[in-house]
Amino acid sequence: MDLKTQIDLPRLPKHIAVIMDGNGRWAKQQGKPRVFGHKNGVQSVREITEACAELGVEYLTLYAFSTENWSRPAFEVNALMTLLVETVRKEIKTLMDNNIRLTSIGDIEKLPSKTQKALKEGMHATKGNKRMTLVLALNYSSRWEIRNAVQQLSSKVGRNELKSEEITDAMISEHLATKSIPDPELLIRTSGECRISNFLLWQIAYAELYFTDVFWPEFRKNNLYEAILDFQNRERRFGKTSEQIVTK
Ligand code: FPP
Protein backbone atom coordinates (compact mmCIF):
# COMPACT_ATOMS: atom_id res chain seq x y z
CA MET A 1 0.00 0.00 0.00
CA ASP A 2 1.43 3.40 -0.81
CA LEU A 3 2.13 5.85 1.99
CA LYS A 4 -0.58 8.34 1.10
CA THR A 5 -3.39 5.81 1.36
CA GLN A 6 -2.20 4.73 4.83
CA ILE A 7 -2.93 8.21 6.21
CA ASP A 8 -6.00 8.38 8.43
CA LEU A 9 -7.59 11.52 6.99
CA PRO A 10 -9.90 12.32 9.95
CA ARG A 11 -6.78 12.42 12.17
CA LEU A 12 -4.74 14.67 9.91
CA PRO A 13 -2.84 17.46 11.65
CA LYS A 14 -4.78 20.65 11.06
CA HIS A 15 -1.59 22.71 11.00
CA ILE A 16 1.86 21.54 9.90
CA ALA A 17 4.88 23.81 10.38
CA VAL A 18 8.18 23.20 8.60
CA ILE A 19 11.74 24.37 9.26
CA MET A 20 13.11 24.01 5.73
CA ASP A 21 16.77 23.29 6.32
CA GLY A 22 19.74 21.94 4.42
CA ASN A 23 19.61 23.89 1.16
CA GLY A 24 23.23 25.03 1.49
CA ARG A 25 24.61 21.61 2.44
CA TRP A 26 22.65 19.94 -0.35
CA ALA A 27 24.11 22.40 -2.88
CA LYS A 28 27.61 21.84 -1.52
CA GLN A 29 27.21 18.08 -2.01
CA GLN A 30 26.53 18.79 -5.67
CA GLY A 31 29.56 21.08 -5.88
CA LYS A 32 27.27 24.08 -6.42
CA PRO A 33 26.87 27.46 -4.68
CA ARG A 34 24.42 27.68 -1.75
CA VAL A 35 21.92 29.68 -3.80
CA PHE A 36 21.52 26.65 -6.08
CA GLY A 37 20.14 24.85 -3.01
CA HIS A 38 17.63 27.61 -2.30
CA LYS A 39 16.48 27.58 -5.94
CA ASN A 40 15.93 23.83 -5.77
CA GLY A 41 14.17 24.25 -2.44
CA VAL A 42 11.37 26.06 -4.26
CA GLN A 43 10.31 22.79 -5.94
CA SER A 44 9.96 21.24 -2.47
CA VAL A 45 7.85 24.23 -1.36
CA ARG A 46 5.59 23.58 -4.34
CA GLU A 47 5.29 19.84 -3.73
CA ILE A 48 4.65 20.10 -0.01
CA THR A 49 2.09 22.86 -0.46
CA GLU A 50 0.30 20.77 -3.07
CA ALA A 51 0.48 17.61 -0.95
CA CYS A 52 -0.94 19.38 2.11
CA ALA A 53 -3.78 20.91 0.11
CA GLU A 54 -4.60 17.57 -1.53
CA LEU A 55 -4.77 15.83 1.85
CA GLY A 56 -6.87 18.53 3.51
CA VAL A 57 -4.33 20.09 5.88
CA GLU A 58 -5.77 23.49 6.81
CA TYR A 59 -2.59 25.44 7.60
CA LEU A 60 0.98 25.00 6.39
CA THR A 61 3.64 27.31 7.84
CA LEU A 62 7.07 27.47 6.22
CA TYR A 63 10.06 29.09 7.95
CA ALA A 64 11.48 30.90 4.93
CA PHE A 65 13.64 33.62 6.54
CA SER A 66 14.46 34.21 10.18
CA THR A 67 15.49 37.47 11.83
CA GLU A 68 18.91 35.82 12.26
CA ASN A 69 19.26 35.10 8.52
CA TRP A 70 20.21 38.77 7.88
CA SER A 71 23.69 37.88 9.14
CA ARG A 72 24.34 35.66 6.10
CA PRO A 73 26.52 37.07 3.28
CA ALA A 74 24.71 39.95 1.53
CA PHE A 75 24.83 38.06 -1.74
CA GLU A 76 22.87 35.15 -0.26
CA VAL A 77 20.34 37.42 1.48
CA ASN A 78 19.72 39.28 -1.79
CA ALA A 79 19.36 36.03 -3.71
CA LEU A 80 16.83 34.75 -1.17
CA MET A 81 14.80 37.98 -1.36
CA THR A 82 14.80 37.86 -5.17
CA LEU A 83 13.78 34.20 -5.10
CA LEU A 84 10.90 35.04 -2.80
CA VAL A 85 9.66 37.80 -5.10
CA GLU A 86 9.93 35.55 -8.17
CA THR A 87 8.30 32.58 -6.47
CA VAL A 88 5.39 34.49 -4.98
CA ARG A 89 4.71 36.20 -8.35
CA LYS A 90 5.00 32.96 -10.31
CA GLU A 91 2.84 30.96 -7.94
CA ILE A 92 -0.12 33.33 -7.51
CA LYS A 93 -1.98 31.60 -10.35
CA THR A 94 -1.38 28.14 -8.86
CA LEU A 95 -2.52 29.40 -5.44
CA MET A 96 -5.69 30.80 -7.02
CA ASP A 97 -6.35 27.63 -9.04
CA ASN A 98 -5.99 25.57 -5.86
CA ASN A 99 -7.97 27.93 -3.62
CA ILE A 100 -4.98 28.52 -1.30
CA ARG A 101 -4.67 31.68 0.77
CA LEU A 102 -1.20 33.14 1.23
CA THR A 103 -0.36 34.94 4.43
CA SER A 104 2.75 35.77 6.42
CA ILE A 105 4.10 36.13 9.93
CA GLY A 106 7.13 38.21 10.83
CA ASP A 107 8.43 41.74 10.74
CA ILE A 108 7.37 42.23 7.13
CA GLU A 109 7.80 46.03 7.13
CA LYS A 110 11.57 45.53 7.47
CA LEU A 111 11.86 43.40 4.32
CA PRO A 112 13.14 45.05 1.11
CA SER A 113 10.31 47.00 -0.55
CA LYS A 114 10.24 44.68 -3.59
CA THR A 115 9.75 41.64 -1.37
CA GLN A 116 7.05 43.40 0.65
CA LYS A 117 5.26 44.44 -2.52
CA ALA A 118 5.22 40.93 -4.03
CA LEU A 119 4.11 39.44 -0.74
CA LYS A 120 1.34 41.98 -0.19
CA GLU A 121 0.11 41.48 -3.76
CA GLY A 122 0.10 37.70 -3.25
CA MET A 123 -1.76 37.99 0.05
CA HIS A 124 -4.29 40.43 -1.38
CA ALA A 125 -4.99 38.31 -4.48
CA THR A 126 -5.52 35.12 -2.47
CA LYS A 127 -7.25 36.51 0.61
CA GLY A 128 -10.65 35.00 -0.22
CA ASN A 129 -9.29 31.47 -0.79
CA LYS A 130 -10.58 28.85 1.61
CA ARG A 131 -9.08 25.41 1.00
CA MET A 132 -5.77 25.93 2.83
CA THR A 133 -3.71 28.76 4.31
CA LEU A 134 -0.03 28.89 3.41
CA VAL A 135 1.83 30.94 6.02
CA LEU A 136 5.31 32.20 5.12
CA ALA A 137 7.42 33.06 8.16
CA LEU A 138 9.57 35.91 6.89
CA ASN A 139 11.89 38.02 9.00
CA TYR A 140 10.30 36.04 11.79
CA SER A 141 11.54 34.89 15.16
CA SER A 142 9.64 33.71 18.19
CA ARG A 143 11.47 35.98 20.59
CA TRP A 144 10.58 38.96 18.37
CA GLU A 145 6.87 38.14 18.51
CA ILE A 146 6.89 37.21 22.22
CA ARG A 147 8.67 40.51 22.99
CA ASN A 148 6.01 42.34 20.97
CA ALA A 149 3.23 40.57 22.81
CA VAL A 150 4.78 41.43 26.18
CA GLN A 151 5.16 45.08 25.12
CA GLN A 152 1.54 45.31 23.93
CA LEU A 153 0.14 43.66 27.05
CA SER A 154 2.30 45.70 29.41
CA SER A 155 1.18 48.91 27.66
CA LYS A 156 -2.43 47.88 28.33
CA VAL A 157 -1.54 47.29 31.96
CA GLY A 158 0.15 50.73 32.04
CA ARG A 159 -3.01 52.36 30.64
CA ASN A 160 -5.09 50.53 33.29
CA GLU A 161 -6.98 48.66 30.57
CA LEU A 162 -5.87 45.34 32.03
CA LYS A 163 -4.55 43.98 35.32
CA SER A 164 -1.39 41.89 35.04
CA GLU A 165 -3.03 39.04 36.96
CA GLU A 166 -5.80 38.95 34.33
CA ILE A 167 -3.38 37.98 31.56
CA THR A 168 -4.28 34.51 30.23
CA ASP A 169 -2.59 32.11 27.82
CA ALA A 170 -5.30 32.92 25.28
CA MET A 171 -4.54 36.64 25.60
CA ILE A 172 -0.85 35.99 24.93
CA SER A 173 -1.74 33.89 21.87
CA GLU A 174 -3.95 36.75 20.66
CA HIS A 175 -0.97 39.11 20.72
CA LEU A 176 1.32 36.87 18.67
CA ALA A 177 1.83 37.11 14.91
CA THR A 178 -0.13 33.85 14.60
CA LYS A 179 -3.22 35.26 16.32
CA SER A 180 -5.81 33.83 13.94
CA ILE A 181 -3.93 30.62 13.24
CA PRO A 182 -4.34 27.45 15.34
CA ASP A 183 -1.20 26.04 16.98
CA PRO A 184 0.72 23.55 14.82
CA GLU A 185 0.22 19.92 15.75
CA LEU A 186 3.21 18.68 13.77
CA LEU A 187 6.56 20.46 13.35
CA ILE A 188 8.97 19.04 10.79
CA ARG A 189 12.64 19.97 10.49
CA THR A 190 14.71 18.66 7.61
CA SER A 191 18.48 18.11 7.26
CA GLY A 192 19.27 16.24 10.47
CA GLU A 193 19.43 19.29 12.76
CA CYS A 194 17.45 18.76 15.97
CA ARG A 195 16.81 22.37 16.98
CA ILE A 196 13.84 24.72 16.99
CA SER A 197 15.84 27.84 16.05
CA ASN A 198 13.52 30.49 17.49
CA PHE A 199 10.46 29.19 15.60
CA LEU A 200 6.93 29.23 17.05
CA LEU A 201 8.20 28.60 20.59
CA TRP A 202 4.90 29.43 22.27
CA GLN A 203 2.75 27.71 19.65
CA ILE A 204 4.56 24.33 19.65
CA ALA A 205 3.90 23.65 23.35
CA TYR A 206 2.05 20.42 22.43
CA ALA A 207 3.25 19.86 18.86
CA GLU A 208 4.81 16.58 17.84
CA LEU A 209 8.35 17.17 16.59
CA TYR A 210 9.65 15.26 13.58
CA PHE A 211 13.27 15.45 12.50
CA THR A 212 14.49 13.90 9.27
CA ASP A 213 17.95 13.71 7.71
CA VAL A 214 16.57 14.54 4.26
CA PHE A 215 17.79 17.92 2.97
CA TRP A 216 14.99 20.33 2.07
CA PRO A 217 15.62 20.32 -1.72
CA GLU A 218 15.06 16.54 -1.66
CA PHE A 219 12.00 16.59 0.60
CA ARG A 220 9.13 15.22 -1.47
CA LYS A 221 5.48 14.23 -0.96
CA ASN A 222 6.41 10.76 0.31
CA ASN A 223 8.67 12.32 2.97
CA LEU A 224 5.71 14.38 4.13
CA TYR A 225 3.46 11.32 4.20
CA GLU A 226 6.09 9.52 6.33
CA ALA A 227 6.08 12.42 8.79
CA ILE A 228 2.28 12.42 8.99
CA LEU A 229 2.17 8.64 9.51
CA ASP A 230 4.76 8.95 12.26
CA PHE A 231 2.59 11.67 13.86
CA GLN A 232 -0.47 9.44 13.65
CA ASN A 233 1.37 6.59 15.38
CA ARG A 234 2.16 8.71 18.42
CA GLU A 235 -0.01 9.00 21.48
CA ARG A 236 -0.75 12.65 22.21
CA ARG A 237 -1.40 12.81 25.94
CA PHE A 238 -1.37 16.58 26.68
CA GLY A 239 -0.11 15.88 30.20
CA LYS A 240 -2.64 13.11 30.91
CA THR A 241 -1.90 9.41 31.41
CA SER A 242 -2.33 6.83 28.64
CA GLU A 243 -5.39 5.43 30.43
CA GLN A 244 -7.08 8.81 30.37
CA ILE A 245 -6.80 9.11 26.64
CA VAL A 246 -10.04 7.97 25.06
CA THR A 247 -9.26 5.97 21.93
CA LYS A 248 -11.82 5.41 19.23
C1 FPP B 1 17.61 26.75 5.01
O1 FPP B 1 18.69 26.12 4.38
C2 FPP B 1 16.76 27.47 4.07
C3 FPP B 1 16.47 28.80 4.12
C4 FPP B 1 16.99 29.72 5.13
C5 FPP B 1 15.62 29.43 3.12
C6 FPP B 1 14.48 28.64 2.57
C7 FPP B 1 14.08 29.22 1.29
C8 FPP B 1 13.62 28.56 0.22
C9 FPP B 1 13.34 27.10 0.18
C10 FPP B 1 13.38 29.29 -1.03
C11 FPP B 1 12.17 30.10 -1.20
C12 FPP B 1 11.03 29.85 -0.29
C13 FPP B 1 9.76 30.21 -0.51
C14 FPP B 1 8.77 30.02 0.58
C15 FPP B 1 9.29 30.81 -1.75
P1 FPP B 1 20.15 26.60 4.80
O2 FPP B 1 20.57 27.65 3.87
O3 FPP B 1 20.16 26.96 6.23
O4 FPP B 1 20.99 25.29 4.55
P2 FPP B 1 22.25 24.79 5.39
O5 FPP B 1 21.77 24.58 6.79
O6 FPP B 1 22.60 23.51 4.69
O7 FPP B 1 23.29 25.83 5.27
mmCIF file of N, CA, C and O in Angstrom, residues 32-78:
data_model
loop_
_atom_site.group_PDB
_atom_site.id
_atom_site.type_symbol
_atom_site.label_atom_id
_atom_site.label_comp_id
_atom_site.label_asym_id
_atom_site.label_seq_id
_atom_site.Cartn_x
_atom_site.Cartn_y
_atom_site.Cartn_z
ATOM 1 N N LYS A 32 27.895 22.846 -5.919
ATOM 2 C CA LYS A 32 27.265 24.081 -6.423
ATOM 3 C C LYS A 32 27.202 25.128 -5.317
ATOM 4 O O LYS A 32 27.277 24.795 -4.135
ATOM 5 N N PRO A 33 27.007 26.417 -5.711
ATOM 6 C CA PRO A 33 26.868 27.456 -4.683
ATOM 7 C C PRO A 33 25.578 27.283 -3.870
ATOM 8 O O PRO A 33 24.613 26.682 -4.351
ATOM 9 N N ARG A 34 25.556 27.835 -2.664
ATOM 10 C CA ARG A 34 24.422 27.683 -1.751
ATOM 11 C C ARG A 34 23.082 28.102 -2.380
ATOM 12 O O ARG A 34 22.053 27.477 -2.145
ATOM 13 N N VAL A 35 23.156 29.163 -3.203
ATOM 14 C CA VAL A 35 21.924 29.685 -3.803
ATOM 15 C C VAL A 35 21.251 28.628 -4.693
ATOM 16 O O VAL A 35 20.019 28.580 -4.811
ATOM 17 N N PHE A 36 22.061 27.750 -5.276
ATOM 18 C CA PHE A 36 21.523 26.646 -6.077
ATOM 19 C C PHE A 36 20.592 25.784 -5.210
ATOM 20 O O PHE A 36 19.547 25.323 -5.654
ATOM 21 N N GLY A 37 20.965 25.620 -3.956
ATOM 22 C CA GLY A 37 20.142 24.850 -3.015
ATOM 23 C C GLY A 37 18.815 25.553 -2.750
ATOM 24 O O GLY A 37 17.755 24.924 -2.734
ATOM 25 N N HIS A 38 18.874 26.868 -2.555
ATOM 26 C CA HIS A 38 17.627 27.613 -2.304
ATOM 27 C C HIS A 38 16.702 27.513 -3.521
ATOM 28 O O HIS A 38 15.500 27.321 -3.382
ATOM 29 N N LYS A 39 17.311 27.636 -4.727
ATOM 30 C CA LYS A 39 16.479 27.576 -5.945
ATOM 31 C C LYS A 39 15.798 26.221 -6.045
ATOM 32 O O LYS A 39 14.624 26.126 -6.404
ATOM 33 N N ASN A 40 16.528 25.168 -5.718
ATOM 34 C CA ASN A 40 15.926 23.832 -5.770
ATOM 35 C C ASN A 40 14.935 23.605 -4.636
ATOM 36 O O ASN A 40 14.023 22.783 -4.759
ATOM 37 N N GLY A 41 15.103 24.351 -3.563
ATOM 38 C CA GLY A 41 14.169 24.252 -2.443
ATOM 39 C C GLY A 41 12.769 24.715 -2.825
ATOM 40 O O GLY A 41 11.787 24.301 -2.212
ATOM 41 N N VAL A 42 12.684 25.551 -3.837
ATOM 42 C CA VAL A 42 11.370 26.061 -4.263
ATOM 43 C C VAL A 42 10.487 24.915 -4.766
ATOM 44 O O VAL A 42 9.287 24.887 -4.512
ATOM 45 N N GLN A 43 11.094 23.943 -5.450
ATOM 46 C CA GLN A 43 10.312 22.795 -5.936
ATOM 47 C C GLN A 43 9.713 22.014 -4.755
ATOM 48 O O GLN A 43 8.577 21.560 -4.807
ATOM 49 N N SER A 44 10.481 21.925 -3.664
ATOM 50 C CA SER A 44 9.959 21.237 -2.474
ATOM 51 C C SER A 44 8.803 22.034 -1.869
ATOM 52 O O SER A 44 7.818 21.456 -1.402
ATOM 53 N N VAL A 45 8.946 23.371 -1.869
ATOM 54 C CA VAL A 45 7.850 24.226 -1.361
ATOM 55 C C VAL A 45 6.582 23.924 -2.155
ATOM 56 O O VAL A 45 5.505 23.707 -1.589
ATOM 57 N N ARG A 46 6.740 23.868 -3.482
ATOM 58 C CA ARG A 46 5.588 23.584 -4.343
ATOM 59 C C ARG A 46 4.967 22.239 -4.007
ATOM 60 O O ARG A 46 3.756 22.114 -3.818
ATOM 61 N N GLU A 47 5.806 21.211 -3.953
ATOM 62 C CA GLU A 47 5.291 19.845 -3.727
ATOM 63 C C GLU A 47 4.605 19.701 -2.384
ATOM 64 O O GLU A 47 3.572 19.051 -2.266
ATOM 65 N N ILE A 48 5.204 20.287 -1.355
ATOM 66 C CA ILE A 48 4.655 20.097 -0.011
ATOM 67 C C ILE A 48 3.361 20.905 0.142
ATOM 68 O O ILE A 48 2.407 20.454 0.776
ATOM 69 N N THR A 49 3.326 22.073 -0.486
ATOM 70 C CA THR A 49 2.087 22.863 -0.464
ATOM 71 C C THR A 49 0.979 22.080 -1.156
ATOM 72 O O THR A 49 -0.137 21.940 -0.632
ATOM 73 N N GLU A 50 1.299 21.532 -2.325
ATOM 74 C CA GLU A 50 0.304 20.772 -3.075
ATOM 75 C C GLU A 50 -0.153 19.540 -2.279
ATOM 76 O O GLU A 50 -1.352 19.283 -2.158
ATOM 77 N N ALA A 51 0.816 18.825 -1.694
ATOM 78 C CA ALA A 51 0.476 17.605 -0.954
ATOM 79 C C ALA A 51 -0.429 17.934 0.235
ATOM 80 O O ALA A 51 -1.397 17.223 0.512
ATOM 81 N N CYS A 52 -0.120 19.014 0.947
ATOM 82 C CA CYS A 52 -0.940 19.384 2.109
ATOM 83 C C CYS A 52 -2.349 19.748 1.670
ATOM 84 O O CYS A 52 -3.336 19.330 2.298
ATOM 85 N N ALA A 53 -2.451 20.511 0.586
ATOM 86 C CA ALA A 53 -3.780 20.914 0.108
ATOM 87 C C ALA A 53 -4.564 19.684 -0.339
ATOM 88 O O ALA A 53 -5.750 19.542 -0.017
ATOM 89 N N GLU A 54 -3.913 18.781 -1.053
ATOM 90 C CA GLU A 54 -4.599 17.568 -1.526
ATOM 91 C C GLU A 54 -5.135 16.734 -0.361
ATOM 92 O O GLU A 54 -6.230 16.190 -0.423
ATOM 93 N N LEU A 55 -4.351 16.654 0.711
ATOM 94 C CA LEU A 55 -4.768 15.831 1.849
ATOM 95 C C LEU A 55 -5.893 16.482 2.645
ATOM 96 O O LEU A 55 -6.726 15.807 3.236
ATOM 97 N N GLY A 56 -5.874 17.821 2.696
ATOM 98 C CA GLY A 56 -6.871 18.534 3.508
ATOM 99 C C GLY A 56 -6.291 19.174 4.756
ATOM 100 O O GLY A 56 -7.026 19.510 5.686
ATOM 101 N N VAL A 57 -4.949 19.342 4.781
ATOM 102 C CA VAL A 57 -4.325 20.085 5.885
ATOM 103 C C VAL A 57 -4.834 21.529 5.776
ATOM 104 O O VAL A 57 -4.940 22.069 4.676
ATOM 105 N N GLU A 58 -5.177 22.148 6.904
ATOM 106 C CA GLU A 58 -5.771 23.490 6.812
ATOM 107 C C GLU A 58 -4.744 24.614 6.803
ATOM 108 O O GLU A 58 -4.947 25.663 6.207
ATOM 109 N N TYR A 59 -3.626 24.407 7.518
ATOM 110 C CA TYR A 59 -2.587 25.435 7.596
ATOM 111 C C TYR A 59 -1.217 24.796 7.394
ATOM 112 O O TYR A 59 -0.911 23.769 8.024
ATOM 113 N N LEU A 60 -0.402 25.439 6.565
ATOM 114 C CA LEU A 60 0.984 25.000 6.386
ATOM 115 C C LEU A 60 1.859 26.234 6.596
ATOM 116 O O LEU A 60 1.684 27.253 5.918
ATOM 117 N N THR A 61 2.751 26.166 7.587
ATOM 118 C CA THR A 61 3.637 27.308 7.842
ATOM 119 C C THR A 61 5.065 26.925 7.481
ATOM 120 O O THR A 61 5.573 25.895 7.939
ATOM 121 N N LEU A 62 5.703 27.740 6.661
ATOM 122 C CA LEU A 62 7.074 27.473 6.222
ATOM 123 C C LEU A 62 8.003 28.566 6.743
ATOM 124 O O LEU A 62 7.745 29.766 6.541
ATOM 125 N N TYR A 63 9.075 28.128 7.409
ATOM 126 C CA TYR A 63 10.063 29.093 7.949
ATOM 127 C C TYR A 63 11.012 29.444 6.801
ATOM 128 O O TYR A 63 11.943 28.699 6.502
ATOM 129 N N ALA A 64 10.730 30.559 6.137
ATOM 130 C CA ALA A 64 11.483 30.900 4.929
ATOM 131 C C ALA A 64 12.664 31.834 5.210
ATOM 132 O O ALA A 64 13.659 31.810 4.486
ATOM 133 N N PHE A 65 12.546 32.692 6.252
ATOM 134 C CA PHE A 65 13.641 33.624 6.539
ATOM 135 C C PHE A 65 13.503 34.100 7.981
ATOM 136 O O PHE A 65 12.493 34.684 8.364
ATOM 137 N N SER A 66 14.537 33.829 8.771
ATOM 138 C CA SER A 66 14.457 34.214 10.184
ATOM 139 C C SER A 66 15.113 35.576 10.398
ATOM 140 O O SER A 66 15.877 36.046 9.537
ATOM 141 N N THR A 67 14.855 36.175 11.541
ATOM 142 C CA THR A 67 15.485 37.470 11.828
ATOM 143 C C THR A 67 17.012 37.303 11.888
ATOM 144 O O THR A 67 17.747 38.242 11.635
ATOM 145 N N GLU A 68 17.468 36.077 12.185
ATOM 146 C CA GLU A 68 18.915 35.817 12.258
ATOM 147 C C GLU A 68 19.541 35.657 10.863
ATOM 148 O O GLU A 68 20.754 35.798 10.704
ATOM 149 N N ASN A 69 18.709 35.342 9.855
ATOM 150 C CA ASN A 69 19.262 35.101 8.519
ATOM 151 C C ASN A 69 19.874 36.350 7.876
ATOM 152 O O ASN A 69 20.624 36.246 6.910
ATOM 153 N N TRP A 70 19.599 37.542 8.425
ATOM 154 C CA TRP A 70 20.210 38.769 7.881
ATOM 155 C C TRP A 70 21.730 38.719 8.014
ATOM 156 O O TRP A 70 22.443 39.418 7.309
ATOM 157 N N SER A 71 22.237 37.903 8.948
ATOM 158 C CA SER A 71 23.687 37.881 9.137
ATOM 159 C C SER A 71 24.409 36.989 8.115
ATOM 160 O O SER A 71 25.619 36.851 8.154
ATOM 161 N N ARG A 72 23.683 36.417 7.187
ATOM 162 C CA ARG A 72 24.336 35.664 6.102
ATOM 163 C C ARG A 72 24.987 36.634 5.118
ATOM 164 O O ARG A 72 24.657 37.825 5.117
ATOM 165 N N PRO A 73 25.891 36.145 4.250
ATOM 166 C CA PRO A 73 26.516 37.067 3.285
ATOM 167 C C PRO A 73 25.445 37.821 2.479
ATOM 168 O O PRO A 73 24.406 37.235 2.128
ATOM 169 N N ALA A 74 25.704 39.103 2.216
ATOM 170 C CA ALA A 74 24.708 39.949 1.533
ATOM 171 C C ALA A 74 24.248 39.315 0.230
ATOM 172 O O ALA A 74 23.063 39.366 -0.122
ATOM 173 N N PHE A 75 25.176 38.675 -0.452
ATOM 174 C CA PHE A 75 24.832 38.064 -1.736
ATOM 175 C C PHE A 75 23.718 37.021 -1.560
ATOM 176 O O PHE A 75 22.760 36.957 -2.337
ATOM 177 N N GLU A 76 23.857 36.207 -0.501
ATOM 178 C CA GLU A 76 22.867 35.148 -0.259
ATOM 179 C C GLU A 76 21.516 35.739 0.180
ATOM 180 O O GLU A 76 20.459 35.287 -0.257
ATOM 181 N N VAL A 77 21.583 36.778 1.029
ATOM 182 C CA VAL A 77 20.339 37.420 1.477
ATOM 183 C C VAL A 77 19.600 38.001 0.266
ATOM 184 O O VAL A 77 18.393 37.775 0.082
ATOM 185 N N ASN A 78 20.355 38.685 -0.607
ATOM 186 C CA ASN A 78 19.723 39.283 -1.795
ATOM 187 C C ASN A 78 19.120 38.212 -2.688
ATOM 188 O O ASN A 78 18.008 38.359 -3.209
#
